[in-house]
PDB file of C-alpha atoms and ligand atoms in Angstrom:
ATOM      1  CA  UNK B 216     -82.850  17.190  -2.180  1.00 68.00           C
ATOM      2  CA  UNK B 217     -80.448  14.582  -2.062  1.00 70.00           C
ATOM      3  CA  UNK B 218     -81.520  12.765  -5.059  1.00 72.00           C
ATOM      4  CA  UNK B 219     -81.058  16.217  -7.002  1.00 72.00           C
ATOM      5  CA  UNK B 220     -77.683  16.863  -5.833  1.00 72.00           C
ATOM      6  CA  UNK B 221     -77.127  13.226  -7.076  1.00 71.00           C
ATOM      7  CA  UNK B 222     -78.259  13.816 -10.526  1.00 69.00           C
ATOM      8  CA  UNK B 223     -76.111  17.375 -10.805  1.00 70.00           C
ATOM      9  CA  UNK B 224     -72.954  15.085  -9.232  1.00 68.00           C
ATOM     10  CA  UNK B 225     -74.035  12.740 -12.546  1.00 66.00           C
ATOM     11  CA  UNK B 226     -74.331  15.581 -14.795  1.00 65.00           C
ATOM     12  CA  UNK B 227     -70.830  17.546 -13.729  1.00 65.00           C
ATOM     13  CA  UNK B 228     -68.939  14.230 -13.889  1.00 65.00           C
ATOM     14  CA  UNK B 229     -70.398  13.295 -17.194  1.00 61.00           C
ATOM     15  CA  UNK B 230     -69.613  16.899 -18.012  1.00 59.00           C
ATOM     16  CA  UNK B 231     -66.014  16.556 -17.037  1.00 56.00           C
ATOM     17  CA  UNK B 232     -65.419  12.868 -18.745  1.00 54.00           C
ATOM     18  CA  UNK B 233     -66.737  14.468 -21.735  1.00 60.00           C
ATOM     19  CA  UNK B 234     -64.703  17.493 -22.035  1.00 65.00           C
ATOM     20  CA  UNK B 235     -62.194  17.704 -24.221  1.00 74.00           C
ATOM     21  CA  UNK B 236     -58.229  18.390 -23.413  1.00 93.00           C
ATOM     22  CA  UNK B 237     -57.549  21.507 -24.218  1.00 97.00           C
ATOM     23  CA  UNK B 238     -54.603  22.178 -25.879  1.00 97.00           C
ATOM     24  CA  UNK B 239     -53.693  26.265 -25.477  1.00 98.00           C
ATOM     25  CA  UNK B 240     -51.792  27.482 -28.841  1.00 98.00           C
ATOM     26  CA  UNK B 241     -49.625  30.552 -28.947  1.00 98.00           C
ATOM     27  CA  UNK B 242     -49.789  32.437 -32.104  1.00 98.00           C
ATOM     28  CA  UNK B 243     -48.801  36.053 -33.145  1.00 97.00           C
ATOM     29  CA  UNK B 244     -51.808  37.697 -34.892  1.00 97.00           C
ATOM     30  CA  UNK B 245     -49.448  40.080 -37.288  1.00 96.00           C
ATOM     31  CA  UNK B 246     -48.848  37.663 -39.752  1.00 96.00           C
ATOM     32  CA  UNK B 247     -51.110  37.663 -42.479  1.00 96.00           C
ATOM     33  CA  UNK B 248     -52.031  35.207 -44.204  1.00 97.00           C
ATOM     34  CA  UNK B 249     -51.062  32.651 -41.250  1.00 98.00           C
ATOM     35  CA  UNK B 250     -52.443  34.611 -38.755  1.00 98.00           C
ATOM     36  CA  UNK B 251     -53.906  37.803 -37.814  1.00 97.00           C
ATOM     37  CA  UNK B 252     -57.129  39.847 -36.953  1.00 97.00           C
ATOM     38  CA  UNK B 253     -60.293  40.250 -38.790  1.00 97.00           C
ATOM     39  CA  UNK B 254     -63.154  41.558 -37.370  1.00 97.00           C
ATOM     40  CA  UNK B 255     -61.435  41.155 -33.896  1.00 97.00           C
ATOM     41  CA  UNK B 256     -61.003  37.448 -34.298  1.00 98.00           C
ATOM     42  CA  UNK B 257     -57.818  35.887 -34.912  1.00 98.00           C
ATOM     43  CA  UNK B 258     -57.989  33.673 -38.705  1.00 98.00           C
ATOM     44  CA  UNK B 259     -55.290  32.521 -40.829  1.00 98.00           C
ATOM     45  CA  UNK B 260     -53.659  29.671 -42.216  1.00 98.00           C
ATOM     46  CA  UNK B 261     -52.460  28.624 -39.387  1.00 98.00           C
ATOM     47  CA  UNK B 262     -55.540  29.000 -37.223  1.00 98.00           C
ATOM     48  CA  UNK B 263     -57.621  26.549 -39.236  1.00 98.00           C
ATOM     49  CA  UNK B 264     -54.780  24.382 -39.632  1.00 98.00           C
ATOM     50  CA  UNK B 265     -53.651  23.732 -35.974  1.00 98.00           C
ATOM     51  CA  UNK B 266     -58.004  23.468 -35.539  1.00 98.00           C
ATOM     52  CA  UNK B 267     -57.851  20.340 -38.369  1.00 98.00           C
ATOM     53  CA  UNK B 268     -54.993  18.985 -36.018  1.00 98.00           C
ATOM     54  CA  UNK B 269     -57.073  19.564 -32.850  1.00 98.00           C
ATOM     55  CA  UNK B 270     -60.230  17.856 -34.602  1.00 97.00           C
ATOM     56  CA  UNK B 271     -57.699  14.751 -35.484  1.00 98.00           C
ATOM     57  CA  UNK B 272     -56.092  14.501 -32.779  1.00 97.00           C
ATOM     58  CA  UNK B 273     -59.354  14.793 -30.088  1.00 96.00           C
ATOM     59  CA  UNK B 274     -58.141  17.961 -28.182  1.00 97.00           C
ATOM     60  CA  UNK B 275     -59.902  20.985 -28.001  1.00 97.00           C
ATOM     61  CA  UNK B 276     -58.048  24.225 -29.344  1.00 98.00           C
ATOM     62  CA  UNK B 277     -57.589  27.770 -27.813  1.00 98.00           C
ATOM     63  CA  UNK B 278     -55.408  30.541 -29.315  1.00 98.00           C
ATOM     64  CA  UNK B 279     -53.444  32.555 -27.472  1.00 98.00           C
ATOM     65  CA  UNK B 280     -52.268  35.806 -28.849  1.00 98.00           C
ATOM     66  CA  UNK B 281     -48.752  36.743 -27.682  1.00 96.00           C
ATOM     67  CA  UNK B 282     -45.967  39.065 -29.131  1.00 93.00           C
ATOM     68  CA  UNK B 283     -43.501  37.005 -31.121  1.00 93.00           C
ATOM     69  CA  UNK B 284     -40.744  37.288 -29.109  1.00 91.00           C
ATOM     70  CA  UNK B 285     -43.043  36.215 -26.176  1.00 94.00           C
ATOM     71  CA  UNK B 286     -44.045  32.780 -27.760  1.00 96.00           C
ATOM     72  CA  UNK B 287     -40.999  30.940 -27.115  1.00 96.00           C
ATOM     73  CA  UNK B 288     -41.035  31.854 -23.230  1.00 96.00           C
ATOM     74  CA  UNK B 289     -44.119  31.165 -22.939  1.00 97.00           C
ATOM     75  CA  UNK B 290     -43.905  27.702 -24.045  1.00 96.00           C
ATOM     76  CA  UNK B 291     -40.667  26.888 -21.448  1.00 94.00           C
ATOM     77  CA  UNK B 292     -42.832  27.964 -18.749  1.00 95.00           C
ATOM     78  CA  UNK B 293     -45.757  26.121 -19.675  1.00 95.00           C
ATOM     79  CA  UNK B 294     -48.560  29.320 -20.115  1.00 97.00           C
ATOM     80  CA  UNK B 295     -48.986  27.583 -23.697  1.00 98.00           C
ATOM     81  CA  UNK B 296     -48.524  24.128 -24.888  1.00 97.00           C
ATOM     82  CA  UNK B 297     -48.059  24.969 -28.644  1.00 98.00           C
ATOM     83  CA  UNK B 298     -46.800  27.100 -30.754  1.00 98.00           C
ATOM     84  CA  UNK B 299     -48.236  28.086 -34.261  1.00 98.00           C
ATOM     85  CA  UNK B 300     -47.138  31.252 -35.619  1.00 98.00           C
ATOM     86  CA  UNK B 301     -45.262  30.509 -39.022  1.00 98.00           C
ATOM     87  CA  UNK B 302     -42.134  29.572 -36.850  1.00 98.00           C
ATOM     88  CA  UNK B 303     -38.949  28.432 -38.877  1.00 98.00           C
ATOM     89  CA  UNK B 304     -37.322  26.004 -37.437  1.00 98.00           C
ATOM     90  CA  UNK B 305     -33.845  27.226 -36.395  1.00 97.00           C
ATOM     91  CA  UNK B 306     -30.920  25.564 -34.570  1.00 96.00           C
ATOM     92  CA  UNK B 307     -30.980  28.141 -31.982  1.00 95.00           C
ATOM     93  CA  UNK B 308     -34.964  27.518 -31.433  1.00 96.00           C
ATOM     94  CA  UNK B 309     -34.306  23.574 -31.238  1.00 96.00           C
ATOM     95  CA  UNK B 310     -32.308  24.515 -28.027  1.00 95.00           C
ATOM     96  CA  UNK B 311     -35.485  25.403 -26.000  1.00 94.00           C
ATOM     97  CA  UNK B 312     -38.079  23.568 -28.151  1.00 95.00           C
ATOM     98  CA  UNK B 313     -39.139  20.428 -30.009  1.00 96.00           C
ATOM     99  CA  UNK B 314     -40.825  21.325 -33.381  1.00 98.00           C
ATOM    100  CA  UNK B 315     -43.598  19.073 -35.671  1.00 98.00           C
ATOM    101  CA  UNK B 316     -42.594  17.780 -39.089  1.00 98.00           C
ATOM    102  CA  UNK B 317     -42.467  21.121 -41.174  1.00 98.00           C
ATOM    103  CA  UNK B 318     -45.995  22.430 -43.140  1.00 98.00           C
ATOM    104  CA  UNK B 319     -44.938  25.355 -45.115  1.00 98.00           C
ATOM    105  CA  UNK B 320     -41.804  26.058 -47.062  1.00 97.00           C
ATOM    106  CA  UNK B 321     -40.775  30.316 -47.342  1.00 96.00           C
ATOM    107  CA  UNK B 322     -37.896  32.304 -47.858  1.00 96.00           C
ATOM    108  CA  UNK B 323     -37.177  35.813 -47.111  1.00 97.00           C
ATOM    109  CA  UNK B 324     -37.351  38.844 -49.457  1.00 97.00           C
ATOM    110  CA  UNK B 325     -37.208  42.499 -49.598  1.00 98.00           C
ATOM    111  CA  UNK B 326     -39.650  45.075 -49.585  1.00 98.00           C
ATOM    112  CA  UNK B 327     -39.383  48.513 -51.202  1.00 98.00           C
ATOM    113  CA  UNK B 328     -41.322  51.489 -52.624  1.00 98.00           C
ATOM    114  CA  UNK B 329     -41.946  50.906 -55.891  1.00 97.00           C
ATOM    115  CA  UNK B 330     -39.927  53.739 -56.914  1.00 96.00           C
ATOM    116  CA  UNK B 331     -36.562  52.327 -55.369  1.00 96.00           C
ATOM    117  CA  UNK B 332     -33.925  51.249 -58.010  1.00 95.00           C
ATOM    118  CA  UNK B 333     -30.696  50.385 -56.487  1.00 96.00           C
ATOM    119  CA  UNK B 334     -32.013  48.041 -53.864  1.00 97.00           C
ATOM    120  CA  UNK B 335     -31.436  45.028 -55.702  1.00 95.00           C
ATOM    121  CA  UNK B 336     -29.707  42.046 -53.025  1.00 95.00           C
ATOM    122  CA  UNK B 337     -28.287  42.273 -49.600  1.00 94.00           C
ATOM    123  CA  UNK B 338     -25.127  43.681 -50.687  1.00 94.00           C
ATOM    124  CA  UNK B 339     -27.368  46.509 -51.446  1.00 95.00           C
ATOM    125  CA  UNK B 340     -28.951  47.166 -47.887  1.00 97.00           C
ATOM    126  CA  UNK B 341     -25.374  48.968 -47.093  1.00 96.00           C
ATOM    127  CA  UNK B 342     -26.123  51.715 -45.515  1.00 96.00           C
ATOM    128  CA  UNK B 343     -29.785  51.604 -45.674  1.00 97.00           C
ATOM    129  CA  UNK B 344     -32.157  51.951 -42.804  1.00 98.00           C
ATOM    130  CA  UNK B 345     -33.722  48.930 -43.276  1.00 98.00           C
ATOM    131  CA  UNK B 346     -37.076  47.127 -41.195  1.00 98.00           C
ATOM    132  CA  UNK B 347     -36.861  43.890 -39.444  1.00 97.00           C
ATOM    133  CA  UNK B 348     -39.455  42.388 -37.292  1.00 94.00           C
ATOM    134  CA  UNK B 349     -37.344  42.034 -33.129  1.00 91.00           C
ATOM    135  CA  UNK B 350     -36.617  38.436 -33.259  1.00 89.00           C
ATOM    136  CA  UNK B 351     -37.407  37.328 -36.736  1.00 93.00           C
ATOM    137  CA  UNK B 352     -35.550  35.068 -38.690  1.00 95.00           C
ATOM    138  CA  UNK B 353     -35.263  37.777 -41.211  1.00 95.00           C
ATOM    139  CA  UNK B 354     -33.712  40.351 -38.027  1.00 95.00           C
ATOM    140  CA  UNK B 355     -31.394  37.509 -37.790  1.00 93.00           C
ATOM    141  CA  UNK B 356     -30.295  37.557 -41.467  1.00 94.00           C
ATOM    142  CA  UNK B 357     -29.719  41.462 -41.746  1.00 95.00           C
ATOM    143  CA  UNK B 358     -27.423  41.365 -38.718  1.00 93.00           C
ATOM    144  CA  UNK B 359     -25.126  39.329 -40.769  1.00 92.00           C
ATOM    145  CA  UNK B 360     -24.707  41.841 -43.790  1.00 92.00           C
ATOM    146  CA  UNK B 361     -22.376  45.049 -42.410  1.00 93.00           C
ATOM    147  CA  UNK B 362     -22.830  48.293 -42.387  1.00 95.00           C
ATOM    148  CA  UNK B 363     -26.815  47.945 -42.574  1.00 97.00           C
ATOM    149  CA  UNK B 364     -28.761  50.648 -39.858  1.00 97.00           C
ATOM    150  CA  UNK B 365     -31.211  47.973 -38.983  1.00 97.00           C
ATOM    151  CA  UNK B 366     -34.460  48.956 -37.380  1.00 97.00           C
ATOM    152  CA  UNK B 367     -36.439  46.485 -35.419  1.00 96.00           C
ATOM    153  CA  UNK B 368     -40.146  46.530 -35.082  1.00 95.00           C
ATOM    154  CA  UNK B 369     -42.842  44.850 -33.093  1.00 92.00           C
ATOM    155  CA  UNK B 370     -44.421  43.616 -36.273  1.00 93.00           C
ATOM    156  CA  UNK B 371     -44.630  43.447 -39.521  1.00 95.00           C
ATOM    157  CA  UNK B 372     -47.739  45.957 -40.010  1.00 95.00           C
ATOM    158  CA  UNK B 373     -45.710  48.765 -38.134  1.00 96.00           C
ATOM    159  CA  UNK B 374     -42.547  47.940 -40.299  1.00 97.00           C
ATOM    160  CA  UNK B 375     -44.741  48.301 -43.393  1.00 97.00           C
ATOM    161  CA  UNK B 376     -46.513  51.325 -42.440  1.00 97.00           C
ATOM    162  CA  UNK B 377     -43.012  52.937 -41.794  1.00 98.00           C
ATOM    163  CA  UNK B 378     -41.842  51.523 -44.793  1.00 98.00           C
ATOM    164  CA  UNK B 379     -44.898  53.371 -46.275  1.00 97.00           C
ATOM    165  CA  UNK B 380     -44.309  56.507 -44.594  1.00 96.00           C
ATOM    166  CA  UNK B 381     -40.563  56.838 -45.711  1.00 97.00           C
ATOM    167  CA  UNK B 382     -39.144  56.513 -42.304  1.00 98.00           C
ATOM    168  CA  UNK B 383     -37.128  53.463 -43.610  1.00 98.00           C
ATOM    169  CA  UNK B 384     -35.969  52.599 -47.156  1.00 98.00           C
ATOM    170  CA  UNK B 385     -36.791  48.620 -47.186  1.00 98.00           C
ATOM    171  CA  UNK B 386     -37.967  45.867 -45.133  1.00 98.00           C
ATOM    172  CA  UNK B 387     -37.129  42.710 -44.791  1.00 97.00           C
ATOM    173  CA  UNK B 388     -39.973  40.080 -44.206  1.00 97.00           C
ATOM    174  CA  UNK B 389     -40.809  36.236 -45.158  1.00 97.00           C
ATOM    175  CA  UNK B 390     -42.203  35.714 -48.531  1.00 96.00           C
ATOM    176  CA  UNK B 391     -45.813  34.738 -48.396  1.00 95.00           C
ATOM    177  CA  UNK B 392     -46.598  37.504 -45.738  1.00 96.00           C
ATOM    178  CA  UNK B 393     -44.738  40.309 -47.950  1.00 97.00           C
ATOM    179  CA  UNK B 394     -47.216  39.270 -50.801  1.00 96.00           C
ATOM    180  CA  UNK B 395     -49.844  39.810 -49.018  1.00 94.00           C
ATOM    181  CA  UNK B 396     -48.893  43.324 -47.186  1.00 95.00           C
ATOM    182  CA  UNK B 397     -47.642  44.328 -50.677  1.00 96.00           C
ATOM    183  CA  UNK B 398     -51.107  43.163 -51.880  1.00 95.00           C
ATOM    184  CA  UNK B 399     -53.240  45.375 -49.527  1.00 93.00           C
ATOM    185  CA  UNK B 400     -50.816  48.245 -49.606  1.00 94.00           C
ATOM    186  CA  UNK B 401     -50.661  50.449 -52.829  1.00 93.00           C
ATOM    187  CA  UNK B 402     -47.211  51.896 -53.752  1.00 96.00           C
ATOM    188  CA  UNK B 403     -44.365  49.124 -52.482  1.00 98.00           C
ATOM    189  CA  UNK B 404     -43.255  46.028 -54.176  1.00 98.00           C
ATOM    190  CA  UNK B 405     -40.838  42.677 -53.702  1.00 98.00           C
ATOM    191  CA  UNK B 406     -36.975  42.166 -54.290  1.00 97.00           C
ATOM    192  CA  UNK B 407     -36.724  38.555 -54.300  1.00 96.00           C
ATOM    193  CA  UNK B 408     -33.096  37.505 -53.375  1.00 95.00           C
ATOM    194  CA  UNK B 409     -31.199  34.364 -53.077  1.00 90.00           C
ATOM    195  CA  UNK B 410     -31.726  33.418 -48.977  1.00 91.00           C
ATOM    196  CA  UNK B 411     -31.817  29.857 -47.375  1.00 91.00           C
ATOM    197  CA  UNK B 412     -35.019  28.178 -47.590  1.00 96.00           C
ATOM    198  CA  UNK B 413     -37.089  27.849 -43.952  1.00 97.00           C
ATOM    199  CA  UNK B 414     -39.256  25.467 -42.784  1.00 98.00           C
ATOM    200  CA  UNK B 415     -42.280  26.475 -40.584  1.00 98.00           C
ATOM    201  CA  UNK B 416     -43.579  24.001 -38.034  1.00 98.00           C
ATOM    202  CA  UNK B 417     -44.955  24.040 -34.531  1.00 98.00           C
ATOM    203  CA  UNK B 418     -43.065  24.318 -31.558  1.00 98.00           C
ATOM    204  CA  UNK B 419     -44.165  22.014 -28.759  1.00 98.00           C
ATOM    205  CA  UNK B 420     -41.687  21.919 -25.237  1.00 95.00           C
ATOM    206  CA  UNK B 421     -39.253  19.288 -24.836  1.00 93.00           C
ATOM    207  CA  UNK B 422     -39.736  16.112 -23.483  1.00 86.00           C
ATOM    208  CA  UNK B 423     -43.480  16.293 -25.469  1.00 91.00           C
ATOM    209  CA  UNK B 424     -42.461  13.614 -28.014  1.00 93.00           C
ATOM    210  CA  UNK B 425     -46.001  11.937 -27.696  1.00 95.00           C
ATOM    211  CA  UNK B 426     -47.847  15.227 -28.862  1.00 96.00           C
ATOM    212  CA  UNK B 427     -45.116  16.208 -31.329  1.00 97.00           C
ATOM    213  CA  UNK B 428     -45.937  12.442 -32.707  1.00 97.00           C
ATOM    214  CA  UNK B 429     -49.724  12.986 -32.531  1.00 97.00           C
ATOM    215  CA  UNK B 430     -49.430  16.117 -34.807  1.00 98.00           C
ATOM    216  CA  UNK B 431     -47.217  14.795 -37.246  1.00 98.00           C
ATOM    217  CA  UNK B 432     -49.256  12.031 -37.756  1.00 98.00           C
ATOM    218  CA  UNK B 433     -52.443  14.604 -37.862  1.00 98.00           C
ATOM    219  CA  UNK B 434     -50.667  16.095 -40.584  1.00 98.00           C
ATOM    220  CA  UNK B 435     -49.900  13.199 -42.794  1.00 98.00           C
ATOM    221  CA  UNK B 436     -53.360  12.685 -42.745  1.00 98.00           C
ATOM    222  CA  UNK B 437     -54.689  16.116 -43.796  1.00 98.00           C
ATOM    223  CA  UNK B 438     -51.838  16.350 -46.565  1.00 98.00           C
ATOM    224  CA  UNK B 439     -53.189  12.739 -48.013  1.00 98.00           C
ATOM    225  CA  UNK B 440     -56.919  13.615 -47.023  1.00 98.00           C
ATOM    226  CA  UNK B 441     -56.645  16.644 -49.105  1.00 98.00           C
ATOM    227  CA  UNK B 442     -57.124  19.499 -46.530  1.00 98.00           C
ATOM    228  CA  UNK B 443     -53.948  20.438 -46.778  1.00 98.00           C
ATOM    229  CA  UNK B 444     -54.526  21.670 -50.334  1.00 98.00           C
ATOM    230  CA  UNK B 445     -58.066  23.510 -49.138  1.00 98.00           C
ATOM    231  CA  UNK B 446     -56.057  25.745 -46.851  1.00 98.00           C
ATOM    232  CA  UNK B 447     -53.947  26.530 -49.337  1.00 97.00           C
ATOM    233  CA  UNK B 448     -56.672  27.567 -51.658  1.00 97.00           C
ATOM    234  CA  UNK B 449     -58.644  29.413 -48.893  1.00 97.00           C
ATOM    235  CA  UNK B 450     -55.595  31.521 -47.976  1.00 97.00           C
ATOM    236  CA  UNK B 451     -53.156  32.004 -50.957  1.00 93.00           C
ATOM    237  CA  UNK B 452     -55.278  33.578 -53.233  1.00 79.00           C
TER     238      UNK B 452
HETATM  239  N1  LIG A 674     -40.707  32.929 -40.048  1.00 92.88           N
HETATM  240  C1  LIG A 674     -40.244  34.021 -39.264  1.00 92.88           C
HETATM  241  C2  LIG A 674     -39.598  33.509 -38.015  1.00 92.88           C
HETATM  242  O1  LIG A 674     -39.794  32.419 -37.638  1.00 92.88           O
HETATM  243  C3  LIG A 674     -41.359  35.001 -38.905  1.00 92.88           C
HETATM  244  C4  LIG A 674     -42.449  34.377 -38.124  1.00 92.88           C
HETATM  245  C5  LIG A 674     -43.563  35.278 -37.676  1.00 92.88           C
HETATM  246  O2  LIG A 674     -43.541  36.416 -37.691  1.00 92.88           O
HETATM  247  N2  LIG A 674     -44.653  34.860 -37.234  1.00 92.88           N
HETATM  248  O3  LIG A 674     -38.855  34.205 -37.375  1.00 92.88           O
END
């Protein structure tokens, strides 16, 4: 008896030696193509990416699925350690968080029906009900311009389908996702305009320089190594 309890002590300490840090990663699955749900499992760009990181950097990797405006609480009080969720960096955001060297350059644009003519800039957007996604960089963006009857939504599916289903005249949404709503979704198409450029990157908590240094070195490595590039491939086209 005792020399079998032995062996299981063996086998649950080997066990626990060998088990990998987990690192848990907060992502919003609405957010195609960086993240959202296919055949109830959350993919994307950024899924596979912060996964390459995880493999690099020796730590196990497990996605949690939060709303957006959720993520960054969730980080200050520790339920996640990461965030991944094609997060610009903003001044405001630095407050409460430390972010990675950036991986993805967007911007934001417009979306319409593809029968509306005179939305053509911001300017524009004047008295137009007009989507925005509660906490988004692009709800942040609208606020400036007056006289716009902003609507927030949880997400940017619900702000398309009311887009779709003429409950709002436009939406405004970052550039890569809008392609690929527009893409899947007969009838509405893009105003580009002339916004700021944002950086995505991931959020870790403060005081985390060591992991923040960790990933940025990670991702040096799969830009040179290439796998950068793949991701691209496998999810832009
Ligand atoms: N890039 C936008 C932001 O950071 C939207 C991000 C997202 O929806 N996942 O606010």
């Amino acid at each position: 008896m005792k020399k079998i309890l032995g062996v299981l002590l063996l086998v649950l300490m080997g066990t626990i030696s060998f088990t990998k840090e987990v690192l848990y990663v907060g992502t919003n699955a609405e957010f195609a193509p960086f993240e959202y749900m296919k055949d109830g499992e959350i993919v994307g760009f950024d899924i596979d990416l912060i996964n390459k990181i995880g493999e690099k950097i020796g730590k196990e990797i497990k996605i949690k699925n939060i709303a957006f405006d959720g993520l960054l609480p969730a980080l200050q009080t520790n339920k996640i350690d990461l965030i991944i969720a094609g997060m610009t960096v903003t001044k405001e955001r630095e407050k409460f968080v430390d972010f990675s060297k950036d991986y993805f350059i967007a911007n934001q644009v417009i979306v319409v029906p593809e029968n509306e003519n005179t939305i053509i800039d911001m300017e524009s957007l004047k008295n137009k009900k007009v989507g925005v996604v509660l906490g988004y960089t692009g709800d942040l963006m609208v606020s400036k311009v007056e006289g716009v009857n902003k609507i927030q939504y949880n997400s940017a599916p619900s702000s398309i389908m009311a887009l779709k289903g003429g409950k709002i005249d436009a939406m405004i949404l970052d550039s890569a996702p809008a392609q690929s709503y527009v893409a899947k979704n007969k009838g509405l198409k893009i105003i580009n305009i002339d916004t700021e450029v944002e950086k995505y990157a991931i959020a870790a908590g403060k005081n985390n320089q060591n992991l923040i240094n960790e990933i940025n070195k990670a991702l040096d490595e799969i830009k040179s190594q290439g796998i950068y590039d793949e991701l691209i491939i496998k999810h832009f086209n």
